[in-house]
Coordinates of C-alpha atoms in Angstrom, one line a residue:
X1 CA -7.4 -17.4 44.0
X2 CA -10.2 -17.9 46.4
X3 CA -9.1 -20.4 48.5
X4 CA -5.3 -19.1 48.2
X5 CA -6.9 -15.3 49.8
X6 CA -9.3 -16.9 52.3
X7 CA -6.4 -19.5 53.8
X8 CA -3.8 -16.3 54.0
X9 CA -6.2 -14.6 55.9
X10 CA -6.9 -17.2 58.0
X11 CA -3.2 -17.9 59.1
X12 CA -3.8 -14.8 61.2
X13 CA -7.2 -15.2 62.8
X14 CA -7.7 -16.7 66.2
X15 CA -9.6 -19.9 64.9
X16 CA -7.1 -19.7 61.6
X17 CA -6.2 -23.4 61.6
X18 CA -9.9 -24.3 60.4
X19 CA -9.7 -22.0 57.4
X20 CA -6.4 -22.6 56.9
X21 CA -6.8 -26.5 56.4
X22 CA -10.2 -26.4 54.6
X23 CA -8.1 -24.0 52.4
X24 CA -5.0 -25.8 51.8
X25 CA -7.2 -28.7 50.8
X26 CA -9.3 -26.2 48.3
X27 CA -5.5 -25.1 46.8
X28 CA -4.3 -28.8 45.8
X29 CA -8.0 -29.9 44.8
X30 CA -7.6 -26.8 42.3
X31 CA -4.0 -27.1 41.7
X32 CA -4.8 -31.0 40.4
X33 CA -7.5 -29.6 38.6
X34 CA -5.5 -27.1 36.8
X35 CA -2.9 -30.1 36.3
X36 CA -5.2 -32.2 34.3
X37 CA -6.7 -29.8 32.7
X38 CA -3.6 -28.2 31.1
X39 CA -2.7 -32.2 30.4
X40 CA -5.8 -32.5 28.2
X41 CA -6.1 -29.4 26.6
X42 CA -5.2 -28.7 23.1
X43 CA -4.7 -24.9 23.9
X44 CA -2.0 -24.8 26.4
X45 CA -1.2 -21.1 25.8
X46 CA -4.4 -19.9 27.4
X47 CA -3.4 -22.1 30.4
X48 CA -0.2 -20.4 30.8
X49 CA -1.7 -16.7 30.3
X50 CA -4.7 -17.9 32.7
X51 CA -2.3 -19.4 35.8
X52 CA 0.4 -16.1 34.6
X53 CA -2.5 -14.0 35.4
X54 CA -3.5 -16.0 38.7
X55 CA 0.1 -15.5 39.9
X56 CA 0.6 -12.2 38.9
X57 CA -2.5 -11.0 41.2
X58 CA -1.6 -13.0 44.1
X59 CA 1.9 -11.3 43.9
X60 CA 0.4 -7.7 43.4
X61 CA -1.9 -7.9 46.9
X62 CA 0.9 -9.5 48.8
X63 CA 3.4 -6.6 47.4
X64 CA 0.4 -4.3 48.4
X65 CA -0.5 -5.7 51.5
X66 CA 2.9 -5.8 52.7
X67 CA 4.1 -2.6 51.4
X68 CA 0.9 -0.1 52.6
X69 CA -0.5 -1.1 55.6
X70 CA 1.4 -1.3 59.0
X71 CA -0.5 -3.1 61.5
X72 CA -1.4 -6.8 60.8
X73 CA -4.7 -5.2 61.7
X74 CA -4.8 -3.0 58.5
X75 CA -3.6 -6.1 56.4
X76 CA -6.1 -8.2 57.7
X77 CA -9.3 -5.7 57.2
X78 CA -7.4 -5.2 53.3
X79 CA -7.7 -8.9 52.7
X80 CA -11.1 -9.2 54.0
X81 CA -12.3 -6.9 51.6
X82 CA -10.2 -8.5 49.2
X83 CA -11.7 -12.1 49.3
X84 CA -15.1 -11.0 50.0
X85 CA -14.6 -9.5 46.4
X86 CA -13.3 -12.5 45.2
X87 CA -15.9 -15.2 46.8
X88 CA -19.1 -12.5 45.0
X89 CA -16.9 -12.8 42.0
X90 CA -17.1 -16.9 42.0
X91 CA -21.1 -17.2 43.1
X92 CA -22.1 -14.7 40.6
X93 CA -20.1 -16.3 37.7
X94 CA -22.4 -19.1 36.9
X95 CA -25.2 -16.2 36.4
X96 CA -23.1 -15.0 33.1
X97 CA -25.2 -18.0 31.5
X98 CA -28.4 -16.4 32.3
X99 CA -28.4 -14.9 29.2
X100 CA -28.3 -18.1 27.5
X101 CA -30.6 -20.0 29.5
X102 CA -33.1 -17.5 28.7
X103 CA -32.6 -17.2 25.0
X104 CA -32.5 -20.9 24.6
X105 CA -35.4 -21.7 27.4
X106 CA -32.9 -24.3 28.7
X107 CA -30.5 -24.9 31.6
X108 CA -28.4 -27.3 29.5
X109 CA -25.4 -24.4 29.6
X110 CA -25.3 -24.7 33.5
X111 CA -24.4 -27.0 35.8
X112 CA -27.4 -28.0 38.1
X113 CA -24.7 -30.0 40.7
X114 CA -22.5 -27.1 40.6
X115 CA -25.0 -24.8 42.1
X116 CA -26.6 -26.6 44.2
X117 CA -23.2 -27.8 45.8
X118 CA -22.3 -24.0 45.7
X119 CA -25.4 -23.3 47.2
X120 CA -25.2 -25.9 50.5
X121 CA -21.2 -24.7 50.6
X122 CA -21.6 -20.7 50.9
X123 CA -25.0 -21.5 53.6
X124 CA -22.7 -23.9 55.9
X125 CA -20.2 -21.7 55.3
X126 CA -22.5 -18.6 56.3
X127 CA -23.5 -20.6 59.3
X128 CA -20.0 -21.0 60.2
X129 CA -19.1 -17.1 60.1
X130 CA -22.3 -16.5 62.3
X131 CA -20.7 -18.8 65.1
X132 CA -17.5 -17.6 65.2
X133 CA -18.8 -13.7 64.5
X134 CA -16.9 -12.9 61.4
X135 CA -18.4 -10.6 58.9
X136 CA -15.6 -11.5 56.6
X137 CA -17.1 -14.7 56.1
X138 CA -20.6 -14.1 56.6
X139 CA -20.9 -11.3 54.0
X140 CA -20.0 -13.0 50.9
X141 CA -21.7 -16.7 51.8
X142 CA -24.8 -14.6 52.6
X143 CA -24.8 -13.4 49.0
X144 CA -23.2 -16.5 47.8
X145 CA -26.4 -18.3 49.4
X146 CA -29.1 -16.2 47.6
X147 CA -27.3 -16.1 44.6
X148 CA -27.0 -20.1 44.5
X149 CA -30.6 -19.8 45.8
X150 CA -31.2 -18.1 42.4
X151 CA -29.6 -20.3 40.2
X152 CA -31.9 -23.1 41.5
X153 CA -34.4 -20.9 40.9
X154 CA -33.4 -20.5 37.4
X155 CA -33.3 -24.3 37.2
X156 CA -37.3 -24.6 38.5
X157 CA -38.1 -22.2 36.1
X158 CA -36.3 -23.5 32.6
X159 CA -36.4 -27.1 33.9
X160 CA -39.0 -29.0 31.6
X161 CA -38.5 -26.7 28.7
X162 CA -38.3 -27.9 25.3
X163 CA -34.8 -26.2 24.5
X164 CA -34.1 -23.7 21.7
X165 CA -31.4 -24.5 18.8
X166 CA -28.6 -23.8 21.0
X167 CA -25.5 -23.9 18.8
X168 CA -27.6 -20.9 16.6
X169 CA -28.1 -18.5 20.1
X170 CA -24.7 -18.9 20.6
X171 CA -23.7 -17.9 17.4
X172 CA -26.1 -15.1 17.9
X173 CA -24.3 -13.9 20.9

């Protein structure tokens, strides 16, 4: 959803083509993971709901933004907003483990590659809205940066702990 918003938006800046390719690329590298993933899952219901879902938002904000605002202007600021939501959304979503990693004293539950690789992708990507002076990109990569920046904290903090019976906190929960 991400990369489908941010590339949409991008059609219509002046330096579009950069954010169109990078996300045209991000679109097939998710579309092939979606692919394999509904190939090797047992549950191929919550695949269809999941994508249904997916498509039925993307067709809701383009029916919006084509149906309410008059001025490309206006659709631009409205997808701004939009995707800043969206990119917060995706750096924040790896924190819905902290509970976990607390309870169990271990980081096993979350991806150390993930977040750093998040991390280093939402500060070049922060860099990149400074130099061309968009807040629509800087915004969300600045938050996406300190929240990466805490997940690697989280990571210095749990790292050599001797981990709680996992499977029984997550029964807890």
């Amino acid at each position: 959803l991400n990369c489908h918003q941010e590339g949409s938006s991008g059609i219509n800046a002046e330096y579009g083509g950069t954010i169109v390719f990078v996300n045209v690329i991000g679109c097939l590298l998710n579309s092939v993971y979606v692919l394999l993933y509904y190939w090797y899952t047992p549950n191929k219901k919550s695949v269809y709901q999941t994508v249904g879902g997916f498509l039925g938002v993307l067709f809701l904000v383009h029916m919006y933004s084509s149906m309410y605002h008059e001025t490309i202007a206006q659709a631009i600021e409205f997808f701004g907003f939009f995707c800043n939501a969206v990119a917060i959304a995706m750096f924040a979503s790896p924190l819905a483990q902290l509970r976990v990693v607390y309870e169990t004293r271990s980081t096993e539950s979350m991806s150390f590659l993930l977040s750093f690789l998040v991390t280093v992708q939402s500060l070049l990507w922060w860099w990149y809205g400074i130099i061309v002076q968009d807040r629509y990109i800087q915004f969300p990569n600045a938050i996406g940066t300190c929240l990466g920046l805490l997940q690697i904290g989280v990571f210095g903090v749990f790292w050599n702990q001797r981990p709680v019976n996992v499977a029984q906190v997550l029964q807890d929960v």
